[in-house]
Short mmCIF file of C-alpha atoms and ligand atoms in Angstrom, two decimals:
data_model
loop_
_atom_site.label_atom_id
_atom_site.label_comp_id
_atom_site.label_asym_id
_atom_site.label_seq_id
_atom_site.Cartn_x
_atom_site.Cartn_y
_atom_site.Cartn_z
CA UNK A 24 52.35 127.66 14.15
CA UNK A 25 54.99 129.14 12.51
CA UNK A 26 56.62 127.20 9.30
CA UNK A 27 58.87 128.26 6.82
CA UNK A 28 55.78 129.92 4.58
CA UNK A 29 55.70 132.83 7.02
CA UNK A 30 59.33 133.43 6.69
CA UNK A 31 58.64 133.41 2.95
CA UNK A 32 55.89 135.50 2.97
CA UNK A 33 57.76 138.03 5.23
CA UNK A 34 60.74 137.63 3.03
CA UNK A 35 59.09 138.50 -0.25
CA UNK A 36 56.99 141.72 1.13
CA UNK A 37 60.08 143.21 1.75
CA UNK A 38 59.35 146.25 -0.65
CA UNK A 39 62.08 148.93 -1.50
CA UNK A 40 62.82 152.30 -2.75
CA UNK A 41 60.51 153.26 -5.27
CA UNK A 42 62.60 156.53 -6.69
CA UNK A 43 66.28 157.02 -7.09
CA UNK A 44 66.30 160.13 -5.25
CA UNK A 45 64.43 157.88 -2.02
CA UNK A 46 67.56 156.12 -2.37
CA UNK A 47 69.83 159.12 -1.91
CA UNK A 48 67.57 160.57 0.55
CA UNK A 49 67.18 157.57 2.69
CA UNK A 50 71.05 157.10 2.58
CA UNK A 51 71.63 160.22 3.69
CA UNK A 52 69.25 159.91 5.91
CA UNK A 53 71.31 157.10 7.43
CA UNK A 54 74.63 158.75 7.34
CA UNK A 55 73.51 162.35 8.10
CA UNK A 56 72.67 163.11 11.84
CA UNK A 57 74.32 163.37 15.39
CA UNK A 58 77.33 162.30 14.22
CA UNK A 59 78.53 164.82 11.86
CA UNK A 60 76.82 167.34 13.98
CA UNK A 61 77.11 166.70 17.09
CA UNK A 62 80.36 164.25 17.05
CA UNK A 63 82.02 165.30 14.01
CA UNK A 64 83.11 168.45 16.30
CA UNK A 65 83.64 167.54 19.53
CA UNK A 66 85.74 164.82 18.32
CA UNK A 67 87.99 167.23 15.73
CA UNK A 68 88.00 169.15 19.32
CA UNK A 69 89.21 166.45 21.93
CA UNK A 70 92.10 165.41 19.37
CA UNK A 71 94.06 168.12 17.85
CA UNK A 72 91.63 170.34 15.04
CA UNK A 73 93.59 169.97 11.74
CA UNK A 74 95.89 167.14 11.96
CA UNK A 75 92.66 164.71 12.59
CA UNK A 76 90.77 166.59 10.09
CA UNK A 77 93.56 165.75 7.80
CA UNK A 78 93.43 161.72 8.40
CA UNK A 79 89.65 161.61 8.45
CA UNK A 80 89.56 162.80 5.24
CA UNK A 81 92.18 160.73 4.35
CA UNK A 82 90.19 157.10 6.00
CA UNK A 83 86.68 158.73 4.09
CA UNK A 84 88.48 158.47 0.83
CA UNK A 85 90.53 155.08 1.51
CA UNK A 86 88.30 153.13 4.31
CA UNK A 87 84.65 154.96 3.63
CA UNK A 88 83.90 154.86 0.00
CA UNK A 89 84.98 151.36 -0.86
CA UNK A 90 83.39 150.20 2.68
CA UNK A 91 79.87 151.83 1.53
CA UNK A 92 80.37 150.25 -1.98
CA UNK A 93 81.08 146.46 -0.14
CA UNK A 94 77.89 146.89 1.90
CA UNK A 95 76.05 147.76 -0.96
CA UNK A 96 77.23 144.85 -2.89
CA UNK A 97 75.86 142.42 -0.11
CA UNK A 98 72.72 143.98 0.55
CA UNK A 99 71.66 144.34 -3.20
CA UNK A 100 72.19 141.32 -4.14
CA UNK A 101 71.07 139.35 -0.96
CA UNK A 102 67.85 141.24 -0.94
CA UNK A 103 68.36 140.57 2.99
CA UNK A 104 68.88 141.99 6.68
CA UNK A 105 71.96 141.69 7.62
CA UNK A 106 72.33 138.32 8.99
CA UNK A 107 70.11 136.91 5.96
CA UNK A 108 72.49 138.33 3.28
CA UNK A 109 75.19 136.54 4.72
CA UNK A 110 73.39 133.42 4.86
CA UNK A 111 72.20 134.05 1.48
CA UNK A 112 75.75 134.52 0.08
CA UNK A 113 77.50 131.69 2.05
CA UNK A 114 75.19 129.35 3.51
CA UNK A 115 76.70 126.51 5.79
CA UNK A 116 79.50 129.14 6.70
CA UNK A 117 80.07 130.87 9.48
CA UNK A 118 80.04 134.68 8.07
CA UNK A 119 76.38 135.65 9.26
CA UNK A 120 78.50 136.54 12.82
CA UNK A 121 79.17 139.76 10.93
CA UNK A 122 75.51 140.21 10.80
CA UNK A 123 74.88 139.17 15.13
CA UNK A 124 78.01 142.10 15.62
CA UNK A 125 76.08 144.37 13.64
CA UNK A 126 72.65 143.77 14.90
CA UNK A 127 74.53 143.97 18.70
CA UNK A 128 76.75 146.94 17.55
CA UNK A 129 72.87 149.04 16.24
CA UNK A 130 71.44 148.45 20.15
CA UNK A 131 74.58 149.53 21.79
CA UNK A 132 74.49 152.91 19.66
CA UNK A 133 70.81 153.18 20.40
CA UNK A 134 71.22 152.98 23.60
CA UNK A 135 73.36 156.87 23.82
CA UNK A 136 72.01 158.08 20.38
CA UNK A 137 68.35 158.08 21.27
CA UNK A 138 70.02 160.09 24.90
CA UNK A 139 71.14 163.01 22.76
CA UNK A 140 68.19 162.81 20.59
CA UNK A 141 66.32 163.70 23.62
CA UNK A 142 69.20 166.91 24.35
CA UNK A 143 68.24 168.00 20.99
CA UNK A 144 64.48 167.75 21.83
CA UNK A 145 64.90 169.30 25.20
CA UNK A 146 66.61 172.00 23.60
CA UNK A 147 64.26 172.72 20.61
CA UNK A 148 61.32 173.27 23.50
CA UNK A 149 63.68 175.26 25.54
CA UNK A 150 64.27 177.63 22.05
CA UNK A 151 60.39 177.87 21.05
CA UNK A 152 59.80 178.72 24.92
CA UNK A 153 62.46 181.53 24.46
CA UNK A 154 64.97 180.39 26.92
CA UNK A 155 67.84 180.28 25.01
CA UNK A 156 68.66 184.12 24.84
CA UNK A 157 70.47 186.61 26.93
CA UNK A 158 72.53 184.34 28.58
CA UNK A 159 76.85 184.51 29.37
CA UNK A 160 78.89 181.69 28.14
CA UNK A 161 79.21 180.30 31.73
CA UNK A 162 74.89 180.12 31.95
CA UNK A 163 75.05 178.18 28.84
CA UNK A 164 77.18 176.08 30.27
CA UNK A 165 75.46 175.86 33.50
CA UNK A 166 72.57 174.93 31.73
CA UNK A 167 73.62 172.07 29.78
CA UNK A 168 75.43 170.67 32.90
CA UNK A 169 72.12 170.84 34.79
CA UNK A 170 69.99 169.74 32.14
CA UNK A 171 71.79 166.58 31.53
CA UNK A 172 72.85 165.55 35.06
CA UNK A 173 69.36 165.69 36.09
CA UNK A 174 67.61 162.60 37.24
CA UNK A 175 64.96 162.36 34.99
CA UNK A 176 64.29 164.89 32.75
CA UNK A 177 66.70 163.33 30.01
CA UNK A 178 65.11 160.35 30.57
CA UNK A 179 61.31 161.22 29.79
CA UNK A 180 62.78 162.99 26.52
CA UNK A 181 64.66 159.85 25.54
CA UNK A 182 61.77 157.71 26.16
CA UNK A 183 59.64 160.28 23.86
CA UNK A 184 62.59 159.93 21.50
CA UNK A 185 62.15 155.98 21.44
CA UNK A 186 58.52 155.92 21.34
CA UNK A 187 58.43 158.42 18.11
CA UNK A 188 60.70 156.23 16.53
CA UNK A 189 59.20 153.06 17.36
CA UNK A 190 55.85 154.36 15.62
CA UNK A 191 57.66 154.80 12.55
CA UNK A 192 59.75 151.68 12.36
CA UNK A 193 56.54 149.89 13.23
CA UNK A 194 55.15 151.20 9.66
CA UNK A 195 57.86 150.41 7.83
CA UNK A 196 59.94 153.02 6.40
CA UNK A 197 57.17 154.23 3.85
CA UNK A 198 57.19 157.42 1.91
CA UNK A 199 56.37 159.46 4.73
CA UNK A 200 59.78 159.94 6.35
CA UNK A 201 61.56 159.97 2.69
CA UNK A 202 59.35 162.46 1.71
CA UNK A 203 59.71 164.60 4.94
CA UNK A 204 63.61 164.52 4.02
CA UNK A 205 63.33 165.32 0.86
CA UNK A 206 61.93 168.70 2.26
CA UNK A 207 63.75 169.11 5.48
CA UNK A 208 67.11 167.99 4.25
CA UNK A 209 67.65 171.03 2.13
CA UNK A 210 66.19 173.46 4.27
CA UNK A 211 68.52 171.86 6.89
CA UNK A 212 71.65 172.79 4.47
CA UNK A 213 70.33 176.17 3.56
CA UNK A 214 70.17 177.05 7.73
CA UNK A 215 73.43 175.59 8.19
CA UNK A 216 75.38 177.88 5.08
CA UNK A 217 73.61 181.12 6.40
CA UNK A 218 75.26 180.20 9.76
CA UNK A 219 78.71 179.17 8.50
CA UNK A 220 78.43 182.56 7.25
CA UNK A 221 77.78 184.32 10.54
CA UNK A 222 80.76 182.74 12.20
CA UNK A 223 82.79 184.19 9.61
CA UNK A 224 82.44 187.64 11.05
CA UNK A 225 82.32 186.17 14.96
CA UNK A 226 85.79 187.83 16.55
CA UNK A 227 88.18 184.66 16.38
CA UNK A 228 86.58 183.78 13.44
CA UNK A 229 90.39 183.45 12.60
CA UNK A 230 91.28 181.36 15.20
CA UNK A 231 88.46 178.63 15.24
CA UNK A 232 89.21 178.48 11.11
CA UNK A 233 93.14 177.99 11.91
CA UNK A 234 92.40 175.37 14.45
CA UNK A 235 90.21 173.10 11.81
CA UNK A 236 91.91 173.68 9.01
CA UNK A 237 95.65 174.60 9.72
CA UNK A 238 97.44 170.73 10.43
CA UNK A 239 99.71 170.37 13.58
CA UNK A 240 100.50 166.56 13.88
CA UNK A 241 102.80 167.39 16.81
CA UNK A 242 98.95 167.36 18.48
CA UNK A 243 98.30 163.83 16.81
CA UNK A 244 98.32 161.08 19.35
CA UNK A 245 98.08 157.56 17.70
CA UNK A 246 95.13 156.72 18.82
CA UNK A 247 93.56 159.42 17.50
CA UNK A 248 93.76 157.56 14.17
CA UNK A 249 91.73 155.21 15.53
CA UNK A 250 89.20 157.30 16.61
CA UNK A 251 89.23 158.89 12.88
CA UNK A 252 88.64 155.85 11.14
CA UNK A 253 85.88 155.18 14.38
CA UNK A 254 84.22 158.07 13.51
CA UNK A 255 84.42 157.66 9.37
CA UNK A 256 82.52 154.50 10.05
CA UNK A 257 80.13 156.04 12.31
CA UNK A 258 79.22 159.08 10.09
CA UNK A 259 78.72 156.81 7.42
CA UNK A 260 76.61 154.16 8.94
CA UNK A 261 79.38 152.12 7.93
CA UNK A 262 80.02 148.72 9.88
CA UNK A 263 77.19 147.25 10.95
CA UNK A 264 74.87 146.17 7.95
CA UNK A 265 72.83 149.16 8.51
CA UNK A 266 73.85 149.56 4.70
CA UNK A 267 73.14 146.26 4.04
CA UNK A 268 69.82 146.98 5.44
CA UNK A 269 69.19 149.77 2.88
CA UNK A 270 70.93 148.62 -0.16
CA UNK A 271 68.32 145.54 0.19
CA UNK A 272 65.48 147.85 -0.31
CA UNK A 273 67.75 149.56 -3.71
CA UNK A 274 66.59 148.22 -7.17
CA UNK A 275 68.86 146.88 -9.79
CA UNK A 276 69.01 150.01 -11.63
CA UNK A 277 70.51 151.98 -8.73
CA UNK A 278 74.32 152.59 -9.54
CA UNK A 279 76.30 151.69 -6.20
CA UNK A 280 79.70 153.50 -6.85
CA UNK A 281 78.01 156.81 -7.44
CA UNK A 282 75.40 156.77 -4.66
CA UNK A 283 78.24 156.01 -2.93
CA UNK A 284 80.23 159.07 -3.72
CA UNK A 285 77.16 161.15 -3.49
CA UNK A 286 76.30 159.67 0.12
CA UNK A 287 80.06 160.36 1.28
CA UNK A 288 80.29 163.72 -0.25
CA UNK A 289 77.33 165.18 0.97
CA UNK A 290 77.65 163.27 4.74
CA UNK A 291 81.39 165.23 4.90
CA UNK A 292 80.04 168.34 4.01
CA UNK A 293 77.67 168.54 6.70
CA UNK A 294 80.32 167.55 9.16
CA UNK A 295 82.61 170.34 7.56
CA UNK A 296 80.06 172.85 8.16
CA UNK A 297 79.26 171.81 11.75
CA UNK A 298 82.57 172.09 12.27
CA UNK A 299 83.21 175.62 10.69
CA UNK A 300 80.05 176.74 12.66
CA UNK A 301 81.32 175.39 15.91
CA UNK A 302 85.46 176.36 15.71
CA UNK A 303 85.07 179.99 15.21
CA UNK A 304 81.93 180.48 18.13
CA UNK A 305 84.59 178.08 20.40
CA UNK A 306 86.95 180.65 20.73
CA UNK A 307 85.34 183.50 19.98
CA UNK A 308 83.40 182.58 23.58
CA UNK A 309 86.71 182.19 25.02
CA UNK A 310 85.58 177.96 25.56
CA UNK A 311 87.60 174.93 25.36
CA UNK A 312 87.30 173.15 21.76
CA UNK A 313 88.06 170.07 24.08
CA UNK A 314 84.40 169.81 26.18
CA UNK A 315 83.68 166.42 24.57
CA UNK A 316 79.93 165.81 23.66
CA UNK A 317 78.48 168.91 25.70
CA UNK A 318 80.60 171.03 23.40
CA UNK A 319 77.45 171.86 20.28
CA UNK A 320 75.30 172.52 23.15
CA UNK A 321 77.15 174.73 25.34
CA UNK A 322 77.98 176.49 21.83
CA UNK A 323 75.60 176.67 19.49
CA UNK A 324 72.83 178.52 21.82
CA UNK A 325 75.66 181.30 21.86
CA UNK A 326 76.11 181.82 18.66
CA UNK A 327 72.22 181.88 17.55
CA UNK A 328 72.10 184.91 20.37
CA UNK A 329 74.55 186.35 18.38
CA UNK A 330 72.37 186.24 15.23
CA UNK A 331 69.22 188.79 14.25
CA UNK A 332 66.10 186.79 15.34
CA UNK A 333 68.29 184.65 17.07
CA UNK A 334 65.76 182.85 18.16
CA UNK A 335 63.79 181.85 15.37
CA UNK A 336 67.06 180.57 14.19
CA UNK A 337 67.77 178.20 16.99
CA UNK A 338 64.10 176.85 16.53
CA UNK A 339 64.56 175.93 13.43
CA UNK A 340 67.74 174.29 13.72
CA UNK A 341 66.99 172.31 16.56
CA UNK A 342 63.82 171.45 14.77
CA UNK A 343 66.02 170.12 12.07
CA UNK A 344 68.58 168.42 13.76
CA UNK A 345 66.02 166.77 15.67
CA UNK A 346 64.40 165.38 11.77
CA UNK A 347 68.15 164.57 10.80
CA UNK A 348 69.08 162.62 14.06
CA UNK A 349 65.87 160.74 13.91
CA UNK A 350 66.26 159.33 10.67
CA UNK A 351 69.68 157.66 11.72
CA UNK A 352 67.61 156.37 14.79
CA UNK A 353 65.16 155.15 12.56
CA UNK A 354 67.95 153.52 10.49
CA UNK A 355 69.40 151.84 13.78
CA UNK A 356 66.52 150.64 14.79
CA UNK A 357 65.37 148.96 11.45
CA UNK A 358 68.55 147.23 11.40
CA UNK A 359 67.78 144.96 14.98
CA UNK A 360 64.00 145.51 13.46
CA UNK A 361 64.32 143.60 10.16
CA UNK A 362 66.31 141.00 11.55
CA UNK A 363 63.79 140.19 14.54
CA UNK A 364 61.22 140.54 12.68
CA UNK A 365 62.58 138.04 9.77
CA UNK A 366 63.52 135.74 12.32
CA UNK A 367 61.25 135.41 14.66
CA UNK A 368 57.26 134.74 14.94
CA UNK A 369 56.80 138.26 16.27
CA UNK A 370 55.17 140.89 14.01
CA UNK A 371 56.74 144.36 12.73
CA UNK A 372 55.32 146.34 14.79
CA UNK A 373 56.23 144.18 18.35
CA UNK A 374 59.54 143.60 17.24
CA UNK A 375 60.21 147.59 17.12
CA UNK A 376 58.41 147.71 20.59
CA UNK A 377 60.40 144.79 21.91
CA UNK A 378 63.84 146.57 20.26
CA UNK A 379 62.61 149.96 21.57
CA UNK A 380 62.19 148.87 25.34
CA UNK A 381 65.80 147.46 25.68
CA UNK A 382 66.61 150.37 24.17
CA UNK A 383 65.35 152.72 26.89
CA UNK A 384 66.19 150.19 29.72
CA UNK A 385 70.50 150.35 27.90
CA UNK A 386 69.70 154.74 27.91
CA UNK A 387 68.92 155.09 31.10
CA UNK A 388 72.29 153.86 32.27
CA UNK A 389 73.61 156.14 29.22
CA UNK A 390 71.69 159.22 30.50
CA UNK A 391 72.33 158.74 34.16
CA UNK A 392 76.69 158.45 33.40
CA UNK A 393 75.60 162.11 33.53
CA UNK A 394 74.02 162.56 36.51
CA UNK A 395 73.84 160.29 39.80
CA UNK A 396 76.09 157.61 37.84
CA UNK A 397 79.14 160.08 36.52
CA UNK A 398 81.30 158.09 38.92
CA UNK A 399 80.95 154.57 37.52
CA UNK A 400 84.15 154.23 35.09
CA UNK A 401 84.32 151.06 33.34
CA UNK A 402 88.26 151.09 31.82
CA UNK A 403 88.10 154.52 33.12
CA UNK A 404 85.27 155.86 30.64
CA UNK A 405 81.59 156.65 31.64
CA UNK A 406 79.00 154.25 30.79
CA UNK A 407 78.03 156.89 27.96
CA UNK A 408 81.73 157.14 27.19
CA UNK A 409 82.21 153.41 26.79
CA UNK A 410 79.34 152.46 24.83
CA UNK A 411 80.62 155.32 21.84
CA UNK A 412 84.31 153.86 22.12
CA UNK A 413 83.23 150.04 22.30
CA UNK A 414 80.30 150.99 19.38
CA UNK A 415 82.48 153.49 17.28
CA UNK A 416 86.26 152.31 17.45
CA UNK A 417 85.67 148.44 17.58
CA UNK A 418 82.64 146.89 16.89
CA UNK A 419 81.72 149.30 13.53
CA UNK A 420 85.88 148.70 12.41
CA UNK A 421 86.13 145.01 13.20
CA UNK A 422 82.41 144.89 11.25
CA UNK A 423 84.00 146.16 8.28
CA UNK A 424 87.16 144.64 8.24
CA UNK A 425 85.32 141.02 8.22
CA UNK A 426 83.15 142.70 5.38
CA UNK A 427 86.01 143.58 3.48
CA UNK A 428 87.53 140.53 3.76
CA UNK A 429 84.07 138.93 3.11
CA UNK A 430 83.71 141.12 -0.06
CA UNK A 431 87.32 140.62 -1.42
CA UNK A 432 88.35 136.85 -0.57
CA UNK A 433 84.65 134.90 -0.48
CA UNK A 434 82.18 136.68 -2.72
CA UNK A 435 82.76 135.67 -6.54
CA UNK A 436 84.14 137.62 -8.59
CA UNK A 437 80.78 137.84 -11.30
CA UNK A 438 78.57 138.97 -8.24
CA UNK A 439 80.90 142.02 -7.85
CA UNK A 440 81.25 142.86 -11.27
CA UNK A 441 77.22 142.58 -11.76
CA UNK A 442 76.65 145.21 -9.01
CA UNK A 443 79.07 147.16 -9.88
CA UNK A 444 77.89 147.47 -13.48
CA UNK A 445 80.67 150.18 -14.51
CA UNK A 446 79.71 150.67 -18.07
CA UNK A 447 83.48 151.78 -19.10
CA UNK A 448 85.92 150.00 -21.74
CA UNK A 449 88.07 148.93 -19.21
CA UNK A 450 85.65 148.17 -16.49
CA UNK A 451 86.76 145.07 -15.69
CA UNK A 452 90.53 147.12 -14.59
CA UNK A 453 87.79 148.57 -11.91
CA UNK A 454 86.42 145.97 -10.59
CA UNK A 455 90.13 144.28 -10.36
CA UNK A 456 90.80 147.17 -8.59
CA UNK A 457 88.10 147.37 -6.43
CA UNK A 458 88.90 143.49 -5.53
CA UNK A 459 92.47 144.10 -4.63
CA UNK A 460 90.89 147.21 -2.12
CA UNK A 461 88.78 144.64 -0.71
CA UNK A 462 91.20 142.09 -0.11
CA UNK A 463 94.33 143.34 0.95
CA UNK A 464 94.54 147.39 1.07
CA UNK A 465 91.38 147.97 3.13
CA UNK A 466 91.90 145.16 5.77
CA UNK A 467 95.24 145.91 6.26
CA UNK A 468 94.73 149.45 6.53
CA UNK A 469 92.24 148.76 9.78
CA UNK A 470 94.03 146.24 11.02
CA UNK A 471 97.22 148.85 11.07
CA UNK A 472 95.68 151.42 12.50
CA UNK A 473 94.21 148.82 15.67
CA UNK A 474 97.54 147.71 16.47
CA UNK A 475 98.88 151.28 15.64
CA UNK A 476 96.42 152.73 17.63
CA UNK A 477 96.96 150.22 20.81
CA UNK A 478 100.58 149.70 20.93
CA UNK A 479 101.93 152.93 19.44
N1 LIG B 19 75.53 157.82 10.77
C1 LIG B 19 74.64 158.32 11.77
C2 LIG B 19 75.16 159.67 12.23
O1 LIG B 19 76.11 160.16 11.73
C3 LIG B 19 74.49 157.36 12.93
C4 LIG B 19 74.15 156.00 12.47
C5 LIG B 19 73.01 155.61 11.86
C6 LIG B 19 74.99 154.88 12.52
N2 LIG B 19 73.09 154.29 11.54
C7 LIG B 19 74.30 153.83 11.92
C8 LIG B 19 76.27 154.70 13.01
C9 LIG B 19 74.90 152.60 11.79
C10 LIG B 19 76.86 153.46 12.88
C11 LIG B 19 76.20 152.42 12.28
O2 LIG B 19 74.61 160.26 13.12
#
């Protein structure tokens, strides 16, 4: 029989971060991964190069930082998932819906992340077997196209992907994987410089560097913006209480607005890189920056053939990909995870098997909008298509506009002031100012840019 002892028990072995560089590391581990590698670049490419770059940077600095500070707030001081902190915070109220829209919003994502997970997989085994040399642009391309329109292939790897990650969610997210970033990350950065490097001497190095960084908002179309401030929330975790998740595991001695600022700097600069890697090898290969999410694959194999030990290169990047990828899975997954297994009678470990098999059953429909289903459009996207665009620009903006609005109007003013702890003469001008964000500026900002974005 379950009674409200096990829910206490459960609740109070919760555990958290025992360093303050696990806390960095495990936020970036969050924010770092497909989507400033992968996403970051093919979405730059499908709307315009510098003109979006110009208003992402502009939604990380207005929407992303304050958003990552608000989710902090709530999960710190909850010390819940994210339906529990809500419930914690304003019992009797309806506000914990943020928390269902979140938990909904992590399985959607799931069920295309873990997909391209597998591509990465598929293509770290293709790069250790030596396949991914002496090959024209077109054979890359053939390749990818092949690859991910076939029946099952994808499928095994994204079931491999799943069951990887369900091990480790099972365990709770112990030292192992912080440790194992704390290694790889680095490394990971170190790989990626050396190869921003390279590009710089590809032949339209020029070019790919004038489309990312040289503005034409002729190119801009309005909903572009939304996809910006779509994809600021998805780089950052941002949205869905995945942050929640993680600030509840943060002791009180962790400062928010800095680990903030630390977790958005160092998220943008790995999508910055990706992108300088990518821009320059688009056109030096005479491709289309507009390919959509094929685009680092059909790339990236052609540049590391460009490179001395080209191969060895492409193994280790895949390799770490792979590492940074699955630590956002992981992230995603302990999000539906924690609240399942907080709310239900089930244990960890079925909970992330239960989580894990709806996952698969959602990515096969993903992985086949490649392949034998590429001609079911839903609102004229692919399945694949339509779970980033329903995920990305509405559930994860709509989460943190209701956060926002949660932070700035509901929450009292002492709990905000307590977590942010700014030790500064005038630190309570901060946290006035961080209120007024919450309340109006923020909000309004996403709520502009939907009916902007729809109607404009
Ligand atoms: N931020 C991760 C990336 O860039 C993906 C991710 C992990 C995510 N957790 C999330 C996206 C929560 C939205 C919400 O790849």
């Amino acid at each position: 029989m379950l009674n409200n002892n096990t829910f206490d028990m459960k609740s109070e072995n919760r555990g958290s971060f025992s360093s303050k560089i696990g806390v960095i590391l495990a936020t970036v581990g969050t924010a770092v991964g497909l989507g400033n590698v992968w996403r970051f670049p093919y979405v730059v490419g499908e709307n315009g190069g510098g003109a979006f770059l110009f208003v992402y940077i502009l939604s990380l600095i207005l929407l992303g930082i304050p958003g990552v500070v608000a989710e902090f707030i709530v999960g710190r001081h909850s010390q819940a998932n994210a339906v529990d902190s809500f419930k914690k915070l304003a019992p009797k109220t309806k506000w914990h819906w943020i928390g269902y829209s979140g938990v909904l919003a992590g399985f959607l994502i799931m069920g295309y992340y873990a997909v391209v997970v597998g591509w990465t997989l598929e293509y770290l085994i293709q790069a250790i077997a030596g396949n991914l040399s002496n090959m024209t642009t077109a054979q890359y391309g053939e390749m990818f196209d092949q690859f991910a329109s076939h029946p099952y292939l994808p499928l095994i790897w994204m079931v491999i992907v799943m069951f990887i990650n369900t091990v480790i969610v099972a365990r709770g997210v112990s030292g192992g994987i912080e440790k194992a970033s704390n290694i790889l990350m680095p490394i990971f950065f170190v790989i990626m410089l050396i190869m921003v490097v390279n590009s710089f001497f590809l032949p339209a190095a020029k070019e790919g560097l004038l489309y990312l960084f040289k503005p034409d908002f002729s190119q801009l179309k309005p909903v572009a913006i939304l996809i910006a401030m779509g994809q600021t929330f998805f780089s950052l975790s941002l949205g869905m209480g995945c942050l929640i998740t993680y600030s509840s595991y943060f002791k009180k001695d962790v400062n928010l607005p800095k680990t903030a600022a630390q977790v958005v700097g160092i998220d943008s600069l790995v999508a910055l890189l990706s992108a300088m890697i990518i821009f320059p090898a688009v056109f030096s290969f005479g491709m289309a920056p507009e390919q959509g999410p094929s685009l680092v694959f059909k790339v990236l194999p052609n540049v590391f053939q460009q490179m001395p030990v080209g191969t060895l290169w492409s193994i280790l990047f895949y390799a770490l990909l792979f590492i940074a990828a699955l630590t956002s899975l992981i992230s995603l997954h302990e999000v539906v995870t924690a609240y399942l297994y907080e709310n239900t009678s089930l244990s960890r470990k079925k909970s992330a098997c239960l989580v894990a098999g709806m996952v698969v059953l959602l990515g096969v429909f993903a992985s086949l909008s490649f392949g034998v289903l590429s001609d079911v459009k839903i609102f004229g996207k692919t399945i694949f298509d339509l779970l980033d665009f329903v995920t990305a620009s509405i559930l994860l903006p709509v989460g943190g506009f209701f956060i926002s609005i949660f932070v700035g109007w509901y929450l009292d003013k002492r709990i905000i002031a307590t977590e942010l702890r700014i030790k500064h003469p005038k630190a309570h001008l901060f946290v006035k100012g961080y209120i007024y964000l919450m309340r109006i500026f923020v909000p309004t900002c996403i709520f502009a840019v939907f009916l902007f974005s729809m109607f404009g």
